[in-house]
XYZ file of C-alpha atoms in Angstrom:
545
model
C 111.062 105.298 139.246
C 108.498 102.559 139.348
C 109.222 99.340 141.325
C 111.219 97.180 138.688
C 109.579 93.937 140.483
C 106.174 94.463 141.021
C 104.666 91.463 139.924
C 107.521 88.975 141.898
C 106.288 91.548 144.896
C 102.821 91.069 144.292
C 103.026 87.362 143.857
C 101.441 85.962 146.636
C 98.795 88.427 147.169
C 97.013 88.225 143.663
C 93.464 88.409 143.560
C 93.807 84.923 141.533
C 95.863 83.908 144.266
C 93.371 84.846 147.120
C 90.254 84.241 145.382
C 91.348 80.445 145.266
C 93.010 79.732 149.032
C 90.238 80.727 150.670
C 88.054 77.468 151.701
C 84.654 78.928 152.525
C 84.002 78.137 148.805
C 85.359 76.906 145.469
C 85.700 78.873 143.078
C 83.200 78.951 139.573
C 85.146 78.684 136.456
C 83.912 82.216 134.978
C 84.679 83.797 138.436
C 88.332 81.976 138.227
C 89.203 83.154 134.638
C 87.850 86.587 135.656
C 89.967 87.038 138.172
C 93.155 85.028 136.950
C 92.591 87.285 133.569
C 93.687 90.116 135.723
C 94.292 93.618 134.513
C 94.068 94.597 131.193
C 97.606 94.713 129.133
C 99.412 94.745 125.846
C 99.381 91.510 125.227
C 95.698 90.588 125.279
C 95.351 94.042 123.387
C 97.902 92.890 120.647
C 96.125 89.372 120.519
C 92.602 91.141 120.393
C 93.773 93.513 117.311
C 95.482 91.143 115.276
C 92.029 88.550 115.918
C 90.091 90.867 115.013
C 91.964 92.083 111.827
C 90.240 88.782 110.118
C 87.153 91.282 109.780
C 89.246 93.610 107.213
C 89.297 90.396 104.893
C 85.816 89.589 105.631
C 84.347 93.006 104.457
C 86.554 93.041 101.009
C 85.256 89.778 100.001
C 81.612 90.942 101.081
C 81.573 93.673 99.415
C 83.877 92.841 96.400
C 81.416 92.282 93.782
C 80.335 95.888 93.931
C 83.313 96.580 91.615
C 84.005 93.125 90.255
C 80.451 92.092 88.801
C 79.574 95.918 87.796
C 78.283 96.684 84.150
C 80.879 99.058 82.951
C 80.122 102.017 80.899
C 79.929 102.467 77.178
C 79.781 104.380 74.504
C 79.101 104.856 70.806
C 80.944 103.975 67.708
C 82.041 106.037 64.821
C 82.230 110.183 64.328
C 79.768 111.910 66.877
C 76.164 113.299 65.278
C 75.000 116.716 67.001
C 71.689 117.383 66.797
C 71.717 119.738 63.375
C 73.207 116.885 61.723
C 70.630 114.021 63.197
C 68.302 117.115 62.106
C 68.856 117.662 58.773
C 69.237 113.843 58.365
C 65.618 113.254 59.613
C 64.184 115.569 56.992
C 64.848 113.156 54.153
C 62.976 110.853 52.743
C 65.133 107.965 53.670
C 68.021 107.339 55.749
C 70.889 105.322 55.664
C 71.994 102.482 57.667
C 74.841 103.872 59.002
C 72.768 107.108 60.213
C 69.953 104.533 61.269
C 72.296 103.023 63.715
C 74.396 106.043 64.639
C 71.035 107.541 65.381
C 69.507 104.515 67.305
C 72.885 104.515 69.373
C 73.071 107.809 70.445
C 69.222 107.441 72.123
C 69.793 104.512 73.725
C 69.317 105.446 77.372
C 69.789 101.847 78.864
C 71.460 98.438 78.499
C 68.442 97.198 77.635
C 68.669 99.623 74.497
C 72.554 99.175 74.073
C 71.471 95.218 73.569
C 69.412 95.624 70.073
C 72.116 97.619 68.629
C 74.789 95.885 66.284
C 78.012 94.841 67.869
C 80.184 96.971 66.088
C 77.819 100.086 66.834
C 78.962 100.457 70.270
C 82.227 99.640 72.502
C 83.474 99.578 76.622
C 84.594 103.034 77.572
C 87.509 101.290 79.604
C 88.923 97.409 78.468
C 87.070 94.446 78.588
C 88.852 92.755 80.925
C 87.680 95.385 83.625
C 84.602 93.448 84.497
C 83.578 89.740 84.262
C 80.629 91.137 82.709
C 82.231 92.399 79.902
C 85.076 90.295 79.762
C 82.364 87.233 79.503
C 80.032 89.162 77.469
C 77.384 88.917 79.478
C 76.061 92.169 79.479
C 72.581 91.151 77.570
C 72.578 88.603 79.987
C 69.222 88.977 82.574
C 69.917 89.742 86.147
C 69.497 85.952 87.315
C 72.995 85.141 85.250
C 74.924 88.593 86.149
C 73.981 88.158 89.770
C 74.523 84.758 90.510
C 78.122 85.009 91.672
C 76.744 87.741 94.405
C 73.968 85.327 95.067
C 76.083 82.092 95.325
C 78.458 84.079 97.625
C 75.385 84.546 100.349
C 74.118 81.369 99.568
C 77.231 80.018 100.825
C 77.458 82.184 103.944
C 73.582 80.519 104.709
C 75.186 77.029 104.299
C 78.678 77.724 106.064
C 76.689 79.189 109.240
C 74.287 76.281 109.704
C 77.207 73.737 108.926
C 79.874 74.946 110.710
C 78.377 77.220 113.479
C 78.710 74.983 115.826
C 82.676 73.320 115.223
C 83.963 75.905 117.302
C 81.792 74.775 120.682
C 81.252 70.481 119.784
C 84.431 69.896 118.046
C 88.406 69.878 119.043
C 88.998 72.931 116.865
C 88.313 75.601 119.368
C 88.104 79.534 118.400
C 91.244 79.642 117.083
C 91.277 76.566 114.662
C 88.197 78.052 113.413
C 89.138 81.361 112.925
C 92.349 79.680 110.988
C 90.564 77.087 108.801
C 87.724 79.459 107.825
C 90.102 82.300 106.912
C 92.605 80.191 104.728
C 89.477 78.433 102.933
C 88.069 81.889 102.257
C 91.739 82.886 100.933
C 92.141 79.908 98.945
C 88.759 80.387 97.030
C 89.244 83.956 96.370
C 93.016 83.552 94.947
C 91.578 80.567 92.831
C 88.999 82.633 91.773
C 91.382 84.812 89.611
C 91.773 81.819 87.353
C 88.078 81.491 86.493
C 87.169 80.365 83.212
C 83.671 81.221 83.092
C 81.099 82.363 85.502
C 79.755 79.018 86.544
C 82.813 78.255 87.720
C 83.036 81.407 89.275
C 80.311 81.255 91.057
C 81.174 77.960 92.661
C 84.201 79.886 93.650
C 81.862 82.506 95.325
C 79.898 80.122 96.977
C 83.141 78.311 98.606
C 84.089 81.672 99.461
C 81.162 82.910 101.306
C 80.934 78.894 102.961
C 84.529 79.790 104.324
C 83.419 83.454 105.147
C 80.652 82.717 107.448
C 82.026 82.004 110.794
C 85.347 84.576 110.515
C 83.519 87.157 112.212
C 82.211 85.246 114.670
C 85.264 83.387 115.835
C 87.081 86.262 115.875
C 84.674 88.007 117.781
C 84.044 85.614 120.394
C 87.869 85.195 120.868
C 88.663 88.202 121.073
C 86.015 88.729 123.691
C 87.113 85.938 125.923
C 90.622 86.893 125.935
C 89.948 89.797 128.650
C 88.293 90.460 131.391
C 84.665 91.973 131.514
C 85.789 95.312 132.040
C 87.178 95.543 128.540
C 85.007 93.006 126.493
C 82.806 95.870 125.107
C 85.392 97.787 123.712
C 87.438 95.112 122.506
C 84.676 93.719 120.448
C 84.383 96.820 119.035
C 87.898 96.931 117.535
C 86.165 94.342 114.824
C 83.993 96.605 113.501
C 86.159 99.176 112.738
C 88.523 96.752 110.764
C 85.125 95.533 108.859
C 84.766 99.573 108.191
C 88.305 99.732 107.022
C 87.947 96.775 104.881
C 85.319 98.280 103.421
C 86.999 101.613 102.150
C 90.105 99.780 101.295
C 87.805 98.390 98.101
C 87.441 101.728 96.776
C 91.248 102.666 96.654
C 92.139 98.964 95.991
C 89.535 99.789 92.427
C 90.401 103.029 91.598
C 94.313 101.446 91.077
C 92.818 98.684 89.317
C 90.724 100.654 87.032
C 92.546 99.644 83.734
C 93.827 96.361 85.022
C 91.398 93.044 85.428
C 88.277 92.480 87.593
C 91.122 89.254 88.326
C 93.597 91.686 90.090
C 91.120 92.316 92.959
C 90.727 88.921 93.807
C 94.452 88.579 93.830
C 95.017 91.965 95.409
C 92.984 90.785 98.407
C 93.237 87.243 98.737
C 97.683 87.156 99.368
C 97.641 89.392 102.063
C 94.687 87.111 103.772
C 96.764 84.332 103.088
C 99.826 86.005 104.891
C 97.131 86.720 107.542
C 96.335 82.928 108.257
C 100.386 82.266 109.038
C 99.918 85.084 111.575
C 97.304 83.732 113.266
C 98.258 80.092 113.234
C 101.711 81.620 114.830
C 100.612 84.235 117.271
C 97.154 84.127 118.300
C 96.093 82.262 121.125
C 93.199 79.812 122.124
C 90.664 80.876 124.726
C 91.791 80.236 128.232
C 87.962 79.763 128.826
C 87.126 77.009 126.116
C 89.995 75.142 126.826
C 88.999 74.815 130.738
C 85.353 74.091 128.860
C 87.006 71.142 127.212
C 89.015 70.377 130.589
C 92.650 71.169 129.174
C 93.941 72.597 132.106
C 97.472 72.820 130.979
C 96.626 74.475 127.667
C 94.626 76.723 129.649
C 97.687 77.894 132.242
C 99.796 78.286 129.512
C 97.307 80.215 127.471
C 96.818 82.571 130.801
C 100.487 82.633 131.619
C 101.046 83.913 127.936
C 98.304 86.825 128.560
C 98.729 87.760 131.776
C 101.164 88.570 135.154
C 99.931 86.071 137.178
C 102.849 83.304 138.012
C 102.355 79.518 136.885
C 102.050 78.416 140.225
C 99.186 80.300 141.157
C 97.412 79.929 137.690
C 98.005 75.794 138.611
C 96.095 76.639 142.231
C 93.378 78.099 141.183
C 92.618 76.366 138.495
C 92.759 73.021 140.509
C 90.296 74.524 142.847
C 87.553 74.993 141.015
C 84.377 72.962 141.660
C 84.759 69.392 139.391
C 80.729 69.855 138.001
C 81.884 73.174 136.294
C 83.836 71.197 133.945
C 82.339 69.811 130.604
C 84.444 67.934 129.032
C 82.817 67.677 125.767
C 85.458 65.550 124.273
C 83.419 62.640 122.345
C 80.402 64.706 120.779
C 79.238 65.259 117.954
C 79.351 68.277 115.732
C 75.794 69.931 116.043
C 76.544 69.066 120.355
C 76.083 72.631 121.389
C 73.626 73.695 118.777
C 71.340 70.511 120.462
C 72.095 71.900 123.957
C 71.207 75.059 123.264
C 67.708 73.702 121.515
C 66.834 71.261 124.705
C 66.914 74.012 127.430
C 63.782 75.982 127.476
C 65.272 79.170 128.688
C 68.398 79.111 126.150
C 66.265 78.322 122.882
C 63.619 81.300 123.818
C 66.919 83.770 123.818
C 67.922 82.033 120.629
C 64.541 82.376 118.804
C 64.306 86.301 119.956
C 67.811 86.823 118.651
C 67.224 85.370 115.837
C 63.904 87.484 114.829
C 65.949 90.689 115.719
C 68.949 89.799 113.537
C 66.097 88.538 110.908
C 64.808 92.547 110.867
C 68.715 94.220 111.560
C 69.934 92.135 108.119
C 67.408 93.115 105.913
C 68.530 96.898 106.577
C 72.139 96.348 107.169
C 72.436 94.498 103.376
C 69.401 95.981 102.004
C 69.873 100.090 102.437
C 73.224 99.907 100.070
C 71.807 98.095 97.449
C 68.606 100.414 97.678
C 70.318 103.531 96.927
C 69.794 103.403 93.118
C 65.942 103.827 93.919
C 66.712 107.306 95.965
C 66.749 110.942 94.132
C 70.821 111.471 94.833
C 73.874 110.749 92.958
C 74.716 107.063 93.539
C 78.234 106.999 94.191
C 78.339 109.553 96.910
C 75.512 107.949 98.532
C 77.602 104.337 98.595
C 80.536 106.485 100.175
C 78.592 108.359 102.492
C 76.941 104.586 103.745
C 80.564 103.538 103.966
C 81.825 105.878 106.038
C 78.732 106.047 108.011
C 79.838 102.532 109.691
C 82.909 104.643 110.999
C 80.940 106.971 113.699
C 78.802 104.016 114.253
C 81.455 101.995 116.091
C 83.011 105.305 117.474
C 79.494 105.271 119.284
C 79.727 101.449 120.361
C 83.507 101.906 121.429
C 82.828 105.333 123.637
C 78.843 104.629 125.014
C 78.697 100.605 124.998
C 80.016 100.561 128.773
C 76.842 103.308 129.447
C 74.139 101.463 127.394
C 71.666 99.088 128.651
C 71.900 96.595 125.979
C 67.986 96.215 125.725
C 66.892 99.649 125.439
C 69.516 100.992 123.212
C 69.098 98.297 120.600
C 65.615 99.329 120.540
C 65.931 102.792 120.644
C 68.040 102.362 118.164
C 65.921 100.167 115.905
C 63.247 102.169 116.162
C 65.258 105.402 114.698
C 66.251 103.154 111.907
C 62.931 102.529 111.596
C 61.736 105.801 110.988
C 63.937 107.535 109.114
C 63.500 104.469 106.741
C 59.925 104.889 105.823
C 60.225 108.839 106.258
C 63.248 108.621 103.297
C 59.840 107.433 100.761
C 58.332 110.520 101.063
C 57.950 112.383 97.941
C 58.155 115.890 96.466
C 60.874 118.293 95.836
C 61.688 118.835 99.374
C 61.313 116.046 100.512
C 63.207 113.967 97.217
C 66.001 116.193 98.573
C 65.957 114.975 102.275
C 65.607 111.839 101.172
C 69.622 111.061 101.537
C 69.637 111.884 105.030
C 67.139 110.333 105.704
C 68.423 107.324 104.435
C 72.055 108.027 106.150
C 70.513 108.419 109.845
C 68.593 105.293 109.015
C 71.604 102.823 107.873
C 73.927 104.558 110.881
C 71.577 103.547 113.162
C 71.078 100.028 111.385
C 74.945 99.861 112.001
C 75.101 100.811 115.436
C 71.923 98.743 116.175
C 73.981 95.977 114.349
C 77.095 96.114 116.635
C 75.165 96.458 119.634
C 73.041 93.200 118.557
C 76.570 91.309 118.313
C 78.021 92.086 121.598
C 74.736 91.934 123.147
C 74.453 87.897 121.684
C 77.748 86.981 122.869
C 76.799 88.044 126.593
C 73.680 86.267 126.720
C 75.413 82.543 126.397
C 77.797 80.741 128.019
C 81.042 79.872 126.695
C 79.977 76.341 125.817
C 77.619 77.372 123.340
C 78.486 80.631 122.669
C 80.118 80.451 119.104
C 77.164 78.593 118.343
C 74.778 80.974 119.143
C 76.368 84.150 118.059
C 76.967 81.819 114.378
C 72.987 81.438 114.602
C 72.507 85.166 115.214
C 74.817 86.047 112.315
C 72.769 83.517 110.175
C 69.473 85.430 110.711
C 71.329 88.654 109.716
C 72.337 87.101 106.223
C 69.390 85.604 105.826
C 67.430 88.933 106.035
C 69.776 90.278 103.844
C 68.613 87.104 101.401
C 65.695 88.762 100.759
C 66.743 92.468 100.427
C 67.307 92.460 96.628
C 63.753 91.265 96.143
C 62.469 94.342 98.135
C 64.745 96.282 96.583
C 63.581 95.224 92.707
C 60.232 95.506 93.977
C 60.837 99.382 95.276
C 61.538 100.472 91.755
C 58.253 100.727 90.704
C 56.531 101.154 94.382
C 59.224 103.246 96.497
C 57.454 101.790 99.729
C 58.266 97.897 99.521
C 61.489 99.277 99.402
C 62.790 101.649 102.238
C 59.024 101.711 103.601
C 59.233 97.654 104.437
C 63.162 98.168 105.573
C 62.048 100.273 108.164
C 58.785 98.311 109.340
C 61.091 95.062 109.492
C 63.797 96.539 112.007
C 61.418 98.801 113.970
C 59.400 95.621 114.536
C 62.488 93.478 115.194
C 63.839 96.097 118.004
C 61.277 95.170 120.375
C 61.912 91.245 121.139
C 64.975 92.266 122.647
C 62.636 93.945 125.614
C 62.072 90.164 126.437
C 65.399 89.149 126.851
C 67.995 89.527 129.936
C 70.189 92.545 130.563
C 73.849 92.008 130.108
C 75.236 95.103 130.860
C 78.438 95.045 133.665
C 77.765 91.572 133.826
C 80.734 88.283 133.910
C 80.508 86.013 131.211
C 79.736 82.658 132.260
C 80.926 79.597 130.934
C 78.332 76.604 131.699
C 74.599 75.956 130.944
C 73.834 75.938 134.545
C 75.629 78.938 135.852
C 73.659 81.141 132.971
C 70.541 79.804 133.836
C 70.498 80.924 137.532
C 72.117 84.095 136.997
C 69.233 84.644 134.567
C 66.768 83.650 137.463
C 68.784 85.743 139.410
C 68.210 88.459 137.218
C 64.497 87.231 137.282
C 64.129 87.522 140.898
C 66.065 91.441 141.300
C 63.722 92.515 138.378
C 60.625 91.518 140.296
């Protein structure tokens, strides 16, 4: 039987404990939290799950449109003409109206065609309601009015992530607050959205949704991240993306049981449970131990630590009062864009920033691009939408198991470069290769994916905690703003197959290799101040040389 009091045992020989007595030196703040963190347990695991469940919300209102905002089928009117009938009609000299528009109808092979028919000549296979196309009647409508809700959503992402990237660093809201405050205003849009009298309105909807949407995955990230110890940071972060994965095949089945209800339900279907969500989180979660020692609150910061971990109060007040007085930034008085100025001014940190940003720039135009490019490959489209969904699923099993193993550097650009590849080889024509194309384009998104969730945990390791929300919001920004210009290539790759998948692969293969110029991360402490980064990096500099 195991010792029933091995932590009061253990008390006053903790490595927290020992780490801070000793006066040769005092202690840093990262190599204080490190160590006062202590071994991994069920409470920073329960803390890091239900943080990073906020990604299950964030992929259904990402991706919700696909079923929402999709031009149902249809069908024609009146008693069905086979072709002896249409036959022996054509052979007279004149035919009626009736036949004239059964006829018309029943060769109509798009909704271009379905548009110059009579109302009356055609109906919706399922009820109106089913889409806000229908419902509104906008399905002669050109693509600038159908898609603006899907555009206004990203739009508001763009404008969300530059506005509010940096609250969780500069202001007093910390990770949590964030992750709160964005969730519930993402909730609140989508649940009003159910009420939406037309689509302007709904697309001002949208666009507060996606402004709420931006930062959830990066708060929830980062938090989750600095709410253990090194050991476990990879894998933890990883728990995020497969909750976004899950979110994502939860819209299928969420659909299919909507089918013959309203596009409405699916707001409303998606938006109460997030709201339940937000009481969870403003109830249970916890701030970072290492932002609040950041901002100087030292007692939020033991009781934060004494909440997820075994160390005793007492020692969590010693070593905390030991650390060295210039590691603390108490950044109590700036203003909201603080972090993102900080992380402009330093030389070193803004180079990292601009290469992150021009590999997210190349990773988004895949990662939103490749599902909406499907229509232009040789395969049936709905497998090929399920297939890219579930290819997201071995893509974090390969983060989760190998991260520990990869050098972040080369494996984002190995993995890049596959992406690459496989991207321009999926425009090859002919009948084998119109075949192969699927694949193709399958290896190609997985390794977008995986190069995608190595890109994330690779961004939040390069900056210190001061700045870090900040920087992984910028990185996130580049990704969406690839993806801003996806559709275009994507239109453009109906007619010329190559501006499509060709320039997808070009993009990312290219983007892979600026992260050869930036520091390895792997096995390494977070740190939590400008200064302690920047030597480590010259650290870094110096073993390298």
């Amino acid at each position: 039987m195991a010792d029933p009091t091995p932590l009061l045992s253990q008390a006053n020989n903790t490595p927290c404990d020992i780490a801070t007595q000793t006066n040769e030196h005092l202690s840093s703040l990262g190599s204080t939290i490190e160590k006062c963190i202590g071994e991994f347990n069920w409470s920073q695991f329960l803390l890091a799950v239900l943080v990073s469940f906020a990604w299950i919300f964030d992929a259904q209102q990402t991706f919700i449109t696909v079923f929402t905002d999709a031009m149902p089928s249809w069908h024609c009117t009146g008693e069905s003409q086979n072709l002896n009938q249409v036959s022996d009609i054509r052979s007279n000299l004149q035919l009626s109206p009736t036949v004239k528009i059964w006829n018309d109808c029943y060769s109509a092979t798009s909704f271009n065609d379905m548009c110059k028919l009579p109302k009356g000549s055609w109906a919706w296979d399922g009820p109106a309601h089913a889409s806000m196309i229908s419902e509104w009647a906008l399905e002669c409508e050109n693509s600038i009015i159908t898609g603006l809700p899907a555009s206004m959503f990203f739009v508001g992402c763009l404008v969300g992530g530059f506005f509010l990237s940096t609250l969780a660093d500069s202001s007093s809201l910390g990770r949590k607050n964030m992750l709160f405050y964005s969730t519930l205003l993402m909730a609140l849009s989508s649940f009003l959205t159910t009420f939406s009298p037309n689509i302007w309105i709904y697309s001002s909807l949208k666009f507060l949704t996606g402004f709420g949407r931006a930062t959830i995955g990066t708060s929830s990230l980062v938090l989750a991240s600095e709410l253990v110890g090194k050991r476990w940071r990879s894998k933890i972060s990883v728990i995020g993306f497969f909750c976004f994965t899950i979110g994502f095949l939860s819209l299928p089945a969420i659909a299919y049981v909507n089918k013959a209800s309203s596009w409405r339900n699916l707001y409303l279907m998606t938006s109460v449970p997030t709201l339940f969500y937000c009481m969870l989180v403003k109830i249970f979660v916890q701030e970072s131990p290492r932002w609040l020692l950041v901002r100087g609150q030292k007692e939020e910061a033991i009781a934060t630590l004494k909440y997820i971990t075994s160390i005793t109060q007492s020692n969590l007040n010693l070593a905390i009062s030991n650390m060295s007085s210039h590691e603390e930034e108490n950044n109590l008085n700036v203003d909201l864009f603080y972090a993102l100025k900080i992380l402009l001014q330093e030389k070193w940190s803004s180079r990292r920033l601009l290469f992150v940003m021009a590999i997210g720039f190349g990773v988004g135009v895949v990662y939103y691009g490749m599902p909406l490019g499907l229509g232009n490959l040789s395969f049936n489209l709905y497998l090929s939408v399920t297939f890219n969904a579930l290819s997201e699923l071995p893509s974090s099993l390969v983060i989760f198991f190998f991260i520990d193993k990869f050098r972040r550097r080369i494996a984002l650009l190995v993995f890049c470069i596959i992406s690459g590849v496989f991207s321009v080889m999926s425009t090859m024509e002919g009948e084998i290769w119109s075949k192969m194309q699927i694949w193709f384009e399958l290896i190609s998104f997985f390794s977008a994916c995986t190069s995608f969730g190595i890109y994330l945990i690779f961004t939040t390791e390069l900056f210190p905690t001061c700045v870090r929300n900040s920087a992984l919001s910028m990185a996130r920004l580049a990704v969406v703003f690839g993806g801003v210009f996806s559709p275009l290539l994507v239109g453009a790759g109906r007619e010329y197959k190559f501006l499509c998948y060709g320039v997808f692969g070009l993009a990312i293969g290219i983007s892979g290799v600026f992260g050869v110029f930036l520091p390895e991360t792997k096995g390494r402490a977070l740190c939590d101040t400008m200064d302690e980064e920047e030597n480590k990096g010259k650290i870094s500099c110096d073993t390298l040389a």
